[in-house]
């Protein structure tokens, strides 16, 4: 990390947490030099970068202040928010976080859903190309692990000057920032928690068509390799969006492939719950015969399956929505390339009844 980035990150955090509010004067260059042990030139570089991002404004003879970043008078005060679904256990809280943050700055939110289909995504992107009232787009990608036919539409929006920020995942082919959880790191922590509970034969059930599944697989592999555990593809299970809709029937093969495992890391709590119910229906005693960890820390995880609460990695939900909206506003007001628009949350495992210790 560059020296000036430490100053940028600190000031960003102060603004996010509102210890520095719009109109507040930031500490002087001398104070920042002493606080970080850096030269005046380095401090000035950090302030210059944040000024380009629209976060700070300098007043001659007075100092540097936090910008308001309110929606400007005119017709571009709409932020389009596009998610895959609305009824998923994550999205209501995330959408509330986005809406409250946007409205506080004078922006209105227009909400659309793709139902995780490229056809609906194409319709929405085409409509956005024809509009002049949209300042930016917060977009959850459709099946982000797979090639997408709508790349050219995204590039046309970029050429039009539209600010785009991805939510929960991203398309690797496109240069736009994203706000998400750190899927690789969170998966790594989940598998490490199973290892620390004494498990050595650990399988996984991951989603094939979303980028989150790809990144969570990286975390699973990293933890297995780092812990020196044997790895076999027989214990790696891939399912897709349609499989999840099909419910337990889609997981019948998974049970066979987990043979010999004492623990399994699941893509999310929904998959974990379906798998646990199927294993219980098949006569297994959980968690004695199989420990399970999911992701999202949903209500399902807290209620549990068959009286067994589900260990899980929390999803930041509302906090993620607030951060996405904050960074979108900064993108809109940036006079250059807002270099800090990507943000990933790293969360820790909450252990519950679905994980037991193996001696």
Short mmCIF file of C-alpha atoms in Angstrom, two decimals:
data_model
loop_
_atom_site.label_atom_id
_atom_site.label_comp_id
_atom_site.label_asym_id
_atom_site.label_seq_id
_atom_site.Cartn_x
_atom_site.Cartn_y
_atom_site.Cartn_z
CA UNK A 1 0.00 0.00 0.00
CA UNK A 2 1.33 3.44 -0.93
CA UNK A 3 2.00 5.87 1.91
CA UNK A 4 -0.66 8.37 0.82
CA UNK A 5 -3.29 5.61 0.63
CA UNK A 6 -3.22 5.31 4.42
CA UNK A 7 -4.29 8.94 4.68
CA UNK A 8 -7.00 8.44 2.04
CA UNK A 9 -8.37 5.38 3.82
CA UNK A 10 -8.44 7.19 7.17
CA UNK A 11 -10.23 10.25 5.79
CA UNK A 12 -12.68 8.01 3.89
CA UNK A 13 -13.48 6.16 7.11
CA UNK A 14 -13.99 9.42 9.01
CA UNK A 15 -16.41 10.63 6.33
CA UNK A 16 -18.25 7.28 6.16
CA UNK A 17 -18.68 7.17 9.92
CA UNK A 18 -19.57 10.89 9.99
CA UNK A 19 -16.90 11.88 12.47
CA UNK A 20 -16.15 14.31 9.62
CA UNK A 21 -19.43 15.64 8.22
CA UNK A 22 -20.17 17.77 5.15
CA UNK A 23 -18.85 21.27 5.79
CA UNK A 24 -16.37 20.14 8.45
CA UNK A 25 -12.76 21.24 8.13
CA UNK A 26 -10.30 18.35 8.00
CA UNK A 27 -7.13 18.38 10.14
CA UNK A 28 -4.38 20.68 8.84
CA UNK A 29 -1.46 19.40 6.79
CA UNK A 30 0.82 19.82 9.81
CA UNK A 31 -1.48 17.73 12.02
CA UNK A 32 -1.77 14.99 9.37
CA UNK A 33 2.01 14.99 8.81
CA UNK A 34 2.54 14.40 12.53
CA UNK A 35 -0.30 11.86 12.83
CA UNK A 36 0.95 9.64 9.98
CA UNK A 37 4.67 10.45 10.08
CA UNK A 38 4.60 11.50 6.43
CA UNK A 39 5.94 14.41 4.43
CA UNK A 40 3.83 17.44 3.53
CA UNK A 41 4.10 16.44 -0.15
CA UNK A 42 2.58 13.01 0.58
CA UNK A 43 -0.27 14.55 2.61
CA UNK A 44 -0.98 17.03 -0.18
CA UNK A 45 -1.09 14.18 -2.70
CA UNK A 46 -3.71 12.33 -0.61
CA UNK A 47 -5.82 15.48 -0.26
CA UNK A 48 -5.52 16.14 -3.99
CA UNK A 49 -6.77 12.62 -4.79
CA UNK A 50 -9.78 13.01 -2.49
CA UNK A 51 -10.52 16.41 -4.02
CA UNK A 52 -10.55 14.78 -7.48
CA UNK A 53 -12.98 12.22 -6.07
CA UNK A 54 -15.24 15.09 -5.03
CA UNK A 55 -14.95 14.29 -1.32
CA UNK A 56 -12.95 17.37 -0.32
CA UNK A 57 -12.82 21.00 -1.42
CA UNK A 58 -10.09 23.49 -0.66
CA UNK A 59 -10.84 27.10 0.19
CA UNK A 60 -8.06 29.58 -0.37
CA UNK A 61 -6.71 30.94 2.90
CA UNK A 62 -9.11 28.81 4.95
CA UNK A 63 -8.26 25.12 4.59
CA UNK A 64 -9.83 21.93 3.22
CA UNK A 65 -13.41 20.91 3.93
CA UNK A 66 -15.64 17.86 3.44
CA UNK A 67 -17.87 18.33 0.39
CA UNK A 68 -21.64 18.03 0.69
CA UNK A 69 -22.13 15.92 -2.47
CA UNK A 70 -25.86 16.63 -2.59
CA UNK A 71 -27.79 16.03 -5.81
CA UNK A 72 -27.39 19.11 -7.97
CA UNK A 73 -30.28 21.07 -9.38
CA UNK A 74 -31.25 19.61 -12.73
CA UNK A 75 -32.70 16.47 -14.20
CA UNK A 76 -29.98 13.93 -13.28
CA UNK A 77 -31.02 13.04 -9.75
CA UNK A 78 -32.08 9.41 -10.27
CA UNK A 79 -29.94 6.39 -9.37
CA UNK A 80 -31.12 3.17 -10.99
CA UNK A 81 -30.75 0.16 -8.69
CA UNK A 82 -30.97 -3.22 -10.39
CA UNK A 83 -30.88 -6.47 -8.40
CA UNK A 84 -31.51 -10.06 -9.38
CA UNK A 85 -34.39 -10.65 -6.98
CA UNK A 86 -36.43 -8.73 -4.42
CA UNK A 87 -37.69 -11.53 -2.18
CA UNK A 88 -34.31 -13.02 -1.30
CA UNK A 89 -33.43 -12.77 2.38
CA UNK A 90 -30.54 -10.38 1.65
CA UNK A 91 -32.06 -7.83 -0.68
CA UNK A 92 -34.76 -6.06 1.37
CA UNK A 93 -32.22 -4.84 3.93
CA UNK A 94 -29.67 -3.98 1.24
CA UNK A 95 -32.22 -1.99 -0.73
CA UNK A 96 -33.30 -0.09 2.38
CA UNK A 97 -29.66 0.81 3.03
CA UNK A 98 -29.26 2.11 -0.52
CA UNK A 99 -32.51 4.10 -0.50
CA UNK A 100 -31.95 5.80 2.85
CA UNK A 101 -28.42 6.88 1.89
CA UNK A 102 -29.45 8.18 -1.54
CA UNK A 103 -32.47 10.09 -0.26
CA UNK A 104 -30.37 11.80 2.43
CA UNK A 105 -28.33 13.32 -0.41
CA UNK A 106 -31.32 14.32 -2.54
CA UNK A 107 -31.24 11.38 -4.97
CA UNK A 108 -34.23 9.24 -5.82
CA UNK A 109 -33.97 5.49 -6.39
CA UNK A 110 -35.56 3.59 -9.26
CA UNK A 111 -35.66 -0.14 -8.53
CA UNK A 112 -35.70 -2.92 -11.13
CA UNK A 113 -35.17 -6.69 -11.04
CA UNK A 114 -33.57 -8.98 -13.61
CA UNK A 115 -34.77 -12.28 -12.09
CA UNK A 116 -31.16 -13.35 -12.78
CA UNK A 117 -31.81 -13.55 -16.55
CA UNK A 118 -29.73 -11.90 -19.29
CA UNK A 119 -32.88 -11.18 -21.29
CA UNK A 120 -34.35 -8.97 -18.58
CA UNK A 121 -30.92 -7.42 -17.96
CA UNK A 122 -30.78 -6.50 -21.67
CA UNK A 123 -34.19 -4.79 -21.47
CA UNK A 124 -33.15 -2.72 -18.47
CA UNK A 125 -29.79 -1.68 -19.95
CA UNK A 126 -31.43 -0.71 -23.27
CA UNK A 127 -33.93 1.46 -21.40
CA UNK A 128 -31.12 3.15 -19.45
CA UNK A 129 -29.33 4.02 -22.69
CA UNK A 130 -32.37 6.01 -23.83
CA UNK A 131 -32.77 8.01 -20.60
CA UNK A 132 -31.25 11.35 -19.62
CA UNK A 133 -32.41 11.57 -16.01
CA UNK A 134 -30.19 8.78 -14.57
CA UNK A 135 -26.97 9.87 -12.86
CA UNK A 136 -25.72 6.37 -12.08
CA UNK A 137 -26.51 2.66 -11.92
CA UNK A 138 -26.01 0.26 -9.01
CA UNK A 139 -26.26 -3.12 -10.73
CA UNK A 140 -26.15 -6.67 -9.45
CA UNK A 141 -24.69 -8.79 -12.27
CA UNK A 142 -26.62 -11.68 -13.83
CA UNK A 143 -24.89 -15.07 -13.61
CA UNK A 144 -21.56 -13.29 -13.28
CA UNK A 145 -19.44 -16.45 -13.55
CA UNK A 146 -20.65 -17.08 -17.11
CA UNK A 147 -20.03 -15.23 -20.41
CA UNK A 148 -22.66 -12.52 -20.79
CA UNK A 149 -24.18 -11.32 -24.09
CA UNK A 150 -24.80 -7.80 -22.75
CA UNK A 151 -21.20 -6.58 -22.46
CA UNK A 152 -21.60 -4.18 -25.38
CA UNK A 153 -24.58 -2.50 -23.72
CA UNK A 154 -22.51 -1.86 -20.60
CA UNK A 155 -19.75 -0.36 -22.73
CA UNK A 156 -22.26 1.91 -24.48
CA UNK A 157 -23.46 3.14 -21.09
CA UNK A 158 -19.84 3.81 -20.15
CA UNK A 159 -19.30 5.76 -23.41
CA UNK A 160 -22.41 7.79 -22.58
CA UNK A 161 -20.76 8.82 -19.31
CA UNK A 162 -23.02 6.77 -17.04
CA UNK A 163 -21.52 5.92 -13.64
CA UNK A 164 -21.83 2.17 -12.95
CA UNK A 165 -21.13 0.28 -9.73
CA UNK A 166 -21.68 -3.45 -9.32
CA UNK A 167 -23.29 -4.96 -6.23
CA UNK A 168 -22.46 -8.33 -4.60
CA UNK A 169 -20.38 -9.49 -7.59
CA UNK A 170 -18.84 -8.16 -10.82
CA UNK A 171 -18.07 -9.00 -14.43
CA UNK A 172 -14.28 -9.51 -14.73
CA UNK A 173 -14.38 -8.23 -18.33
CA UNK A 174 -15.58 -4.77 -17.30
CA UNK A 175 -13.59 -2.04 -15.48
CA UNK A 176 -16.38 -0.93 -13.13
CA UNK A 177 -15.96 -0.93 -9.33
CA UNK A 178 -17.98 -3.17 -7.03
CA UNK A 179 -19.20 -3.28 -3.44
CA UNK A 180 -19.54 -6.81 -2.08
CA UNK A 181 -18.39 -9.13 0.62
CA UNK A 182 -14.90 -10.54 0.15
CA UNK A 183 -16.16 -13.94 -0.97
CA UNK A 184 -12.76 -15.60 -1.09
CA UNK A 185 -11.73 -14.43 2.37
CA UNK A 186 -15.08 -15.28 3.96
CA UNK A 187 -15.06 -18.78 2.48
CA UNK A 188 -11.49 -19.21 3.71
CA UNK A 189 -12.56 -18.26 7.24
CA UNK A 190 -15.52 -20.66 7.11
CA UNK A 191 -13.35 -23.63 6.11
CA UNK A 192 -10.70 -22.66 8.66
CA UNK A 193 -13.38 -22.72 11.35
CA UNK A 194 -14.20 -26.29 10.37
CA UNK A 195 -10.52 -27.23 10.45
CA UNK A 196 -10.16 -25.67 13.90
CA UNK A 197 -13.09 -27.83 15.02
CA UNK A 198 -11.00 -30.88 14.08
CA UNK A 199 -12.42 -31.67 10.63
CA UNK A 200 -10.00 -32.90 7.97
CA UNK A 201 -12.30 -34.22 5.25
CA UNK A 202 -14.30 -31.17 4.15
CA UNK A 203 -16.52 -30.90 1.10
CA UNK A 204 -18.27 -27.92 -0.46
CA UNK A 205 -21.49 -27.10 -2.33
CA UNK A 206 -21.08 -23.97 -4.45
CA UNK A 207 -23.01 -22.06 -7.08
CA UNK A 208 -21.71 -22.51 -10.60
CA UNK A 209 -23.25 -19.55 -12.43
CA UNK A 210 -22.53 -16.66 -10.04
CA UNK A 211 -19.14 -15.07 -9.50
CA UNK A 212 -19.55 -15.43 -5.75
CA UNK A 213 -19.34 -19.21 -6.18
CA UNK A 214 -16.08 -18.89 -8.09
CA UNK A 215 -14.52 -16.68 -5.43
CA UNK A 216 -15.78 -18.86 -2.57
CA UNK A 217 -14.19 -21.85 -4.26
CA UNK A 218 -10.86 -19.97 -4.24
CA UNK A 219 -11.25 -19.45 -0.49
CA UNK A 220 -12.12 -23.12 0.05
CA UNK A 221 -9.02 -24.22 -1.88
CA UNK A 222 -6.77 -21.73 -0.08
CA UNK A 223 -7.86 -22.98 3.34
CA UNK A 224 -7.51 -26.66 2.38
CA UNK A 225 -4.04 -26.11 0.91
CA UNK A 226 -2.83 -23.91 3.76
CA UNK A 227 -3.97 -26.49 6.33
CA UNK A 228 -2.28 -29.31 4.42
CA UNK A 229 -5.54 -31.21 3.91
CA UNK A 230 -6.00 -33.68 1.07
CA UNK A 231 -8.25 -32.43 -1.69
CA UNK A 232 -10.43 -34.40 -4.09
CA UNK A 233 -12.86 -33.11 -6.71
CA UNK A 234 -15.25 -35.87 -5.62
CA UNK A 235 -16.12 -33.65 -2.65
CA UNK A 236 -16.64 -30.46 -4.72
CA UNK A 237 -20.24 -29.97 -5.76
CA UNK A 238 -21.52 -27.36 -8.24
CA UNK A 239 -25.17 -26.34 -8.52
CA UNK A 240 -26.85 -23.46 -10.36
CA UNK A 241 -29.80 -21.11 -9.97
CA UNK A 242 -32.28 -23.65 -11.39
CA UNK A 243 -30.98 -26.35 -9.05
CA UNK A 244 -31.65 -24.15 -6.04
CA UNK A 245 -35.20 -23.53 -7.25
CA UNK A 246 -35.68 -27.29 -7.58
CA UNK A 247 -34.90 -27.69 -3.90
CA UNK A 248 -33.76 -30.91 -2.27
CA UNK A 249 -34.16 -32.96 -5.44
CA UNK A 250 -31.16 -31.16 -6.96
CA UNK A 251 -28.97 -32.13 -4.00
CA UNK A 252 -29.44 -35.91 -4.17
CA UNK A 253 -26.17 -36.35 -6.05
CA UNK A 254 -24.44 -34.06 -3.57
CA UNK A 255 -25.10 -36.50 -0.74
CA UNK A 256 -23.31 -39.25 -2.66
CA UNK A 257 -20.31 -37.05 -3.41
CA UNK A 258 -19.92 -36.02 0.22
CA UNK A 259 -19.37 -39.62 1.24
CA UNK A 260 -16.40 -39.75 3.60
CA UNK A 261 -16.68 -36.08 4.60
CA UNK A 262 -17.33 -35.00 8.17
CA UNK A 263 -18.07 -31.37 7.24
CA UNK A 264 -19.28 -29.26 4.33
CA UNK A 265 -19.12 -25.58 3.41
CA UNK A 266 -22.25 -24.40 1.56
CA UNK A 267 -22.74 -21.49 -0.83
CA UNK A 268 -25.34 -19.88 1.42
CA UNK A 269 -27.80 -20.61 4.22
CA UNK A 270 -30.53 -21.61 1.78
CA UNK A 271 -28.34 -24.34 0.29
CA UNK A 272 -27.12 -25.34 3.76
CA UNK A 273 -30.70 -25.66 5.01
CA UNK A 274 -31.83 -27.74 2.04
CA UNK A 275 -28.81 -30.03 2.40
CA UNK A 276 -29.32 -30.44 6.14
CA UNK A 277 -32.99 -31.36 5.67
CA UNK A 278 -32.10 -33.91 3.02
CA UNK A 279 -29.40 -35.48 5.22
CA UNK A 280 -31.76 -35.60 8.20
CA UNK A 281 -34.50 -37.16 6.06
CA UNK A 282 -31.92 -39.74 4.95
CA UNK A 283 -31.30 -40.81 8.54
CA UNK A 284 -28.11 -38.89 9.33
CA UNK A 285 -27.61 -37.38 12.77
CA UNK A 286 -26.46 -33.76 12.52
CA UNK A 287 -24.01 -32.43 13.41
CA UNK A 288 -22.52 -35.72 14.60
CA UNK A 289 -22.43 -37.23 11.10
CA UNK A 290 -21.92 -33.97 9.18
CA UNK A 291 -21.07 -30.44 10.27
CA UNK A 292 -22.39 -27.65 8.06
CA UNK A 293 -21.50 -23.97 7.55
CA UNK A 294 -23.42 -21.58 5.27
CA UNK A 295 -23.17 -17.90 4.41
CA UNK A 296 -25.40 -14.82 4.95
CA UNK A 297 -26.49 -15.38 8.60
CA UNK A 298 -30.12 -15.31 7.51
CA UNK A 299 -33.20 -15.80 9.66
CA UNK A 300 -33.14 -19.41 8.46
CA UNK A 301 -29.71 -19.86 10.07
CA UNK A 302 -30.96 -18.51 13.38
CA UNK A 303 -34.18 -20.57 13.36
CA UNK A 304 -32.40 -23.69 12.11
CA UNK A 305 -33.42 -26.97 10.51
CA UNK A 306 -34.83 -29.76 12.66
CA UNK A 307 -33.94 -27.79 15.77
CA UNK A 308 -30.33 -27.31 14.65
CA UNK A 309 -29.24 -23.71 14.12
CA UNK A 310 -26.89 -23.09 11.18
CA UNK A 311 -23.33 -21.81 11.54
CA UNK A 312 -22.83 -19.01 9.04
CA UNK A 313 -20.80 -16.05 7.76
CA UNK A 314 -22.87 -12.84 8.07
CA UNK A 315 -23.78 -10.79 5.01
CA UNK A 316 -23.52 -7.04 5.76
CA UNK A 317 -26.91 -6.44 4.10
CA UNK A 318 -27.90 -2.86 5.06
CA UNK A 319 -24.27 -1.81 5.58
CA UNK A 320 -23.44 -3.07 2.10
CA UNK A 321 -26.34 -1.07 0.65
CA UNK A 322 -25.24 2.08 2.47
CA UNK A 323 -21.66 1.68 1.24
CA UNK A 324 -22.78 1.05 -2.34
CA UNK A 325 -24.89 4.22 -2.27
CA UNK A 326 -22.07 6.25 -0.68
CA UNK A 327 -19.62 5.14 -3.35
CA UNK A 328 -22.12 5.74 -6.15
CA UNK A 329 -22.61 9.32 -4.94
CA UNK A 330 -18.83 9.74 -4.90
CA UNK A 331 -18.59 8.37 -8.44
CA UNK A 332 -21.21 10.85 -9.60
CA UNK A 333 -19.36 13.81 -8.05
CA UNK A 334 -15.86 12.69 -8.98
CA UNK A 335 -14.03 14.85 -11.52
CA UNK A 336 -11.61 12.04 -12.31
CA UNK A 337 -11.51 8.30 -11.74
CA UNK A 338 -12.72 7.57 -8.23
CA UNK A 339 -10.07 5.01 -7.33
CA UNK A 340 -11.58 3.87 -4.03
CA UNK A 341 -15.06 2.91 -5.26
CA UNK A 342 -14.47 -0.83 -4.85
CA UNK A 343 -15.05 -2.05 -1.31
CA UNK A 344 -15.23 -5.59 0.07
CA UNK A 345 -16.51 -6.56 3.51
CA UNK A 346 -14.71 -9.34 5.40
CA UNK A 347 -16.92 -11.00 8.04
CA UNK A 348 -16.25 -13.66 10.66
CA UNK A 349 -17.95 -17.00 11.24
CA UNK A 350 -20.79 -17.30 13.74
CA UNK A 351 -20.65 -20.85 15.09
CA UNK A 352 -23.96 -22.46 16.02
CA UNK A 353 -25.43 -25.94 16.46
CA UNK A 354 -24.62 -27.22 12.97
CA UNK A 355 -20.90 -27.59 13.73
CA UNK A 356 -19.48 -30.08 16.19
CA UNK A 357 -15.90 -30.65 17.32
CA UNK A 358 -14.12 -33.78 16.13
CA UNK A 359 -11.47 -35.24 18.40
#
